[in-house]
């Protein structure tokens, strides 16, 4: 069974204090790893897709990296508007028809 | 709008009643997914549509849950004889294509928050 574990569950940062979120996964082959951002009362907003180990993607203050066992979401000099829940999800060949298996998320709070 | 649209945004109903939740996917997206998000449970897959057919219904929790899609577009998730444990946020997502080779990102609506009294 595919499993995704995110850590920490919650992270509090000061504005400008860089840090990383972790997503560990266990799948029988990986078709894609996805990062989403979710604000309260909203649906998940797509950020990145990573397909193979060694791949990196960047968007503004966010950078996602991937190894064979985990992915990191690095946040550089965060701002209060980066506060949200960050979700990681995987697709695997054994997963029928592209459904996503999600982790529990990391709640990020950035204080001014 | 250009995104996935879901209605109603909130639904409060009494235990035992039937409810229908609607999803309008992004135009041109052939794959459509329903997920459920509960406190402490994270996002759970319910059902997948490719066009109007549902090759994967493996996540539907009981036979009280059903879904259909018409015209390769709008989808309706129906819950019969609702129970309190059905209270959750029901999210719909769509992607350009689906199938076993697909790894296209899924784009989500803002969900329907369902509360069963």
Short mmCIF file of C-alpha atoms in Angstrom, two decimals, chain B:
data_model
loop_
_atom_site.label_atom_id
_atom_site.label_comp_id
_atom_site.label_asym_id
_atom_site.label_seq_id
_atom_site.Cartn_x
_atom_site.Cartn_y
_atom_site.Cartn_z
CA UNK B 1 -14.48 31.06 -14.38
CA UNK B 2 -11.53 28.97 -15.49
CA UNK B 3 -11.29 26.76 -12.41
CA UNK B 4 -13.19 23.79 -11.00
CA UNK B 5 -16.53 24.90 -9.62
CA UNK B 6 -18.43 23.08 -6.87
CA UNK B 7 -21.88 23.66 -5.44
CA UNK B 8 -23.24 24.14 -2.92
CA UNK B 9 -20.29 25.50 -0.96
CA UNK B 10 -22.00 24.49 2.29
CA UNK B 11 -24.75 21.98 3.00
CA UNK B 12 -26.40 21.25 6.34
CA UNK B 13 -28.90 18.42 6.45
CA UNK B 14 -30.54 16.04 8.85
CA UNK B 15 -29.41 12.48 9.34
CA UNK B 16 -31.20 10.14 6.97
CA UNK B 17 -31.72 12.68 4.19
CA UNK B 18 -30.22 12.35 0.71
CA UNK B 19 -27.79 14.98 -0.64
CA UNK B 20 -26.42 15.81 -4.08
CA UNK B 21 -23.11 17.57 -4.61
CA UNK B 22 -22.18 19.07 -7.98
CA UNK B 23 -18.85 19.55 -9.74
CA UNK B 24 -18.10 21.50 -12.93
CA UNK B 25 -14.56 20.62 -14.09
CA UNK B 26 -12.17 22.78 -16.07
CA UNK B 27 -13.27 22.90 -19.69
CA UNK B 28 -11.50 20.26 -21.76
CA UNK B 29 -10.39 18.15 -18.80
CA UNK B 30 -11.38 14.56 -19.44
CA UNK B 31 -10.46 13.13 -16.04
CA UNK B 32 -12.48 13.96 -12.93
CA UNK B 33 -11.89 12.84 -9.35
CA UNK B 34 -13.83 13.07 -6.09
CA UNK B 35 -12.02 13.18 -2.75
CA UNK B 36 -13.19 13.56 0.85
CA UNK B 37 -11.32 15.56 3.48
CA UNK B 38 -12.10 14.92 7.13
CA UNK B 39 -10.45 16.21 10.28
CA UNK B 40 -7.63 13.86 11.14
CA UNK B 41 -8.12 11.79 7.97
CA UNK B 42 -6.51 13.88 5.30
CA UNK B 43 -7.69 13.66 1.70
CA UNK B 44 -9.18 10.30 0.68
CA UNK B 45 -9.89 9.23 -2.89
CA UNK B 46 -13.51 8.33 -3.64
CA UNK B 47 -14.04 7.84 -7.38
CA UNK B 48 -12.45 8.56 -10.77
CA UNK B 49 -14.17 9.36 -14.07
CA UNK B 50 -12.70 9.21 -17.54
CA UNK B 51 -15.27 10.80 -19.78
CA UNK B 52 -18.63 9.53 -18.55
CA UNK B 53 -17.42 6.19 -17.25
CA UNK B 54 -16.05 5.42 -13.80
CA UNK B 55 -13.27 2.82 -14.06
CA UNK B 56 -12.33 3.22 -10.40
CA UNK B 57 -14.94 3.42 -7.66
CA UNK B 58 -12.72 1.77 -5.08
CA UNK B 59 -12.81 4.67 -2.62
CA UNK B 60 -16.57 4.91 -2.20
CA UNK B 61 -17.11 4.04 1.49
CA UNK B 62 -20.49 2.31 1.15
CA UNK B 63 -23.33 1.62 -1.27
CA UNK B 64 -25.01 4.78 0.01
CA UNK B 65 -22.52 6.72 -2.12
CA UNK B 66 -22.87 6.99 -5.88
CA UNK B 67 -21.71 9.35 -8.61
CA UNK B 68 -22.34 10.03 -12.24
CA UNK B 69 -20.94 12.24 -14.94
CA UNK B 70 -22.80 13.45 -17.99
CA UNK B 71 -21.61 14.93 -21.28
CA UNK B 72 -18.04 14.37 -20.23
CA UNK B 73 -18.39 17.41 -18.02
CA UNK B 74 -20.57 17.92 -14.93
CA UNK B 75 -20.47 15.31 -12.18
CA UNK B 76 -22.84 14.70 -9.29
CA UNK B 77 -21.95 12.85 -6.09
CA UNK B 78 -25.02 11.53 -4.26
CA UNK B 79 -25.13 10.35 -0.68
CA UNK B 80 -28.29 8.50 0.37
CA UNK B 81 -29.56 8.15 3.93
CA UNK B 82 -26.80 10.38 5.28
CA UNK B 83 -25.06 9.51 8.53
CA UNK B 84 -23.13 11.76 10.90
CA UNK B 85 -19.86 10.14 9.85
CA UNK B 86 -20.49 11.49 6.33
CA UNK B 87 -19.75 15.01 7.61
CA UNK B 88 -16.66 16.22 5.73
CA UNK B 89 -15.49 18.47 2.92
CA UNK B 90 -16.06 16.85 -0.47
CA UNK B 91 -13.53 17.99 -3.06
CA UNK B 92 -13.63 17.58 -6.80
CA UNK B 93 -10.57 17.73 -9.05
CA UNK B 94 -10.00 17.52 -12.78
CA UNK B 95 -7.00 16.94 -15.01
CA UNK B 96 -6.26 17.01 -18.73
CA UNK B 97 -6.30 13.26 -18.99
CA UNK B 98 -6.38 10.18 -16.86
CA UNK B 99 -5.64 6.53 -17.29
CA UNK B 100 -2.78 4.34 -16.11
CA UNK B 101 -0.13 6.41 -17.86
CA UNK B 102 -1.31 9.75 -16.58
CA UNK B 103 0.70 11.97 -14.30
CA UNK B 104 -0.98 15.27 -15.07
CA UNK B 105 -1.59 17.55 -12.09
CA UNK B 106 -5.09 17.58 -10.68
CA UNK B 107 -6.74 20.95 -10.10
CA UNK B 108 -9.20 21.20 -7.23
CA UNK B 109 -12.36 23.11 -6.53
CA UNK B 110 -13.02 24.70 -3.14
CA UNK B 111 -15.25 21.83 -2.06
CA UNK B 112 -18.63 21.35 -0.45
CA UNK B 113 -18.63 21.40 3.34
CA UNK B 114 -21.26 18.85 4.37
CA UNK B 115 -22.62 18.79 7.91
CA UNK B 116 -25.02 16.09 9.06
CA UNK B 117 -27.07 16.97 12.12
#
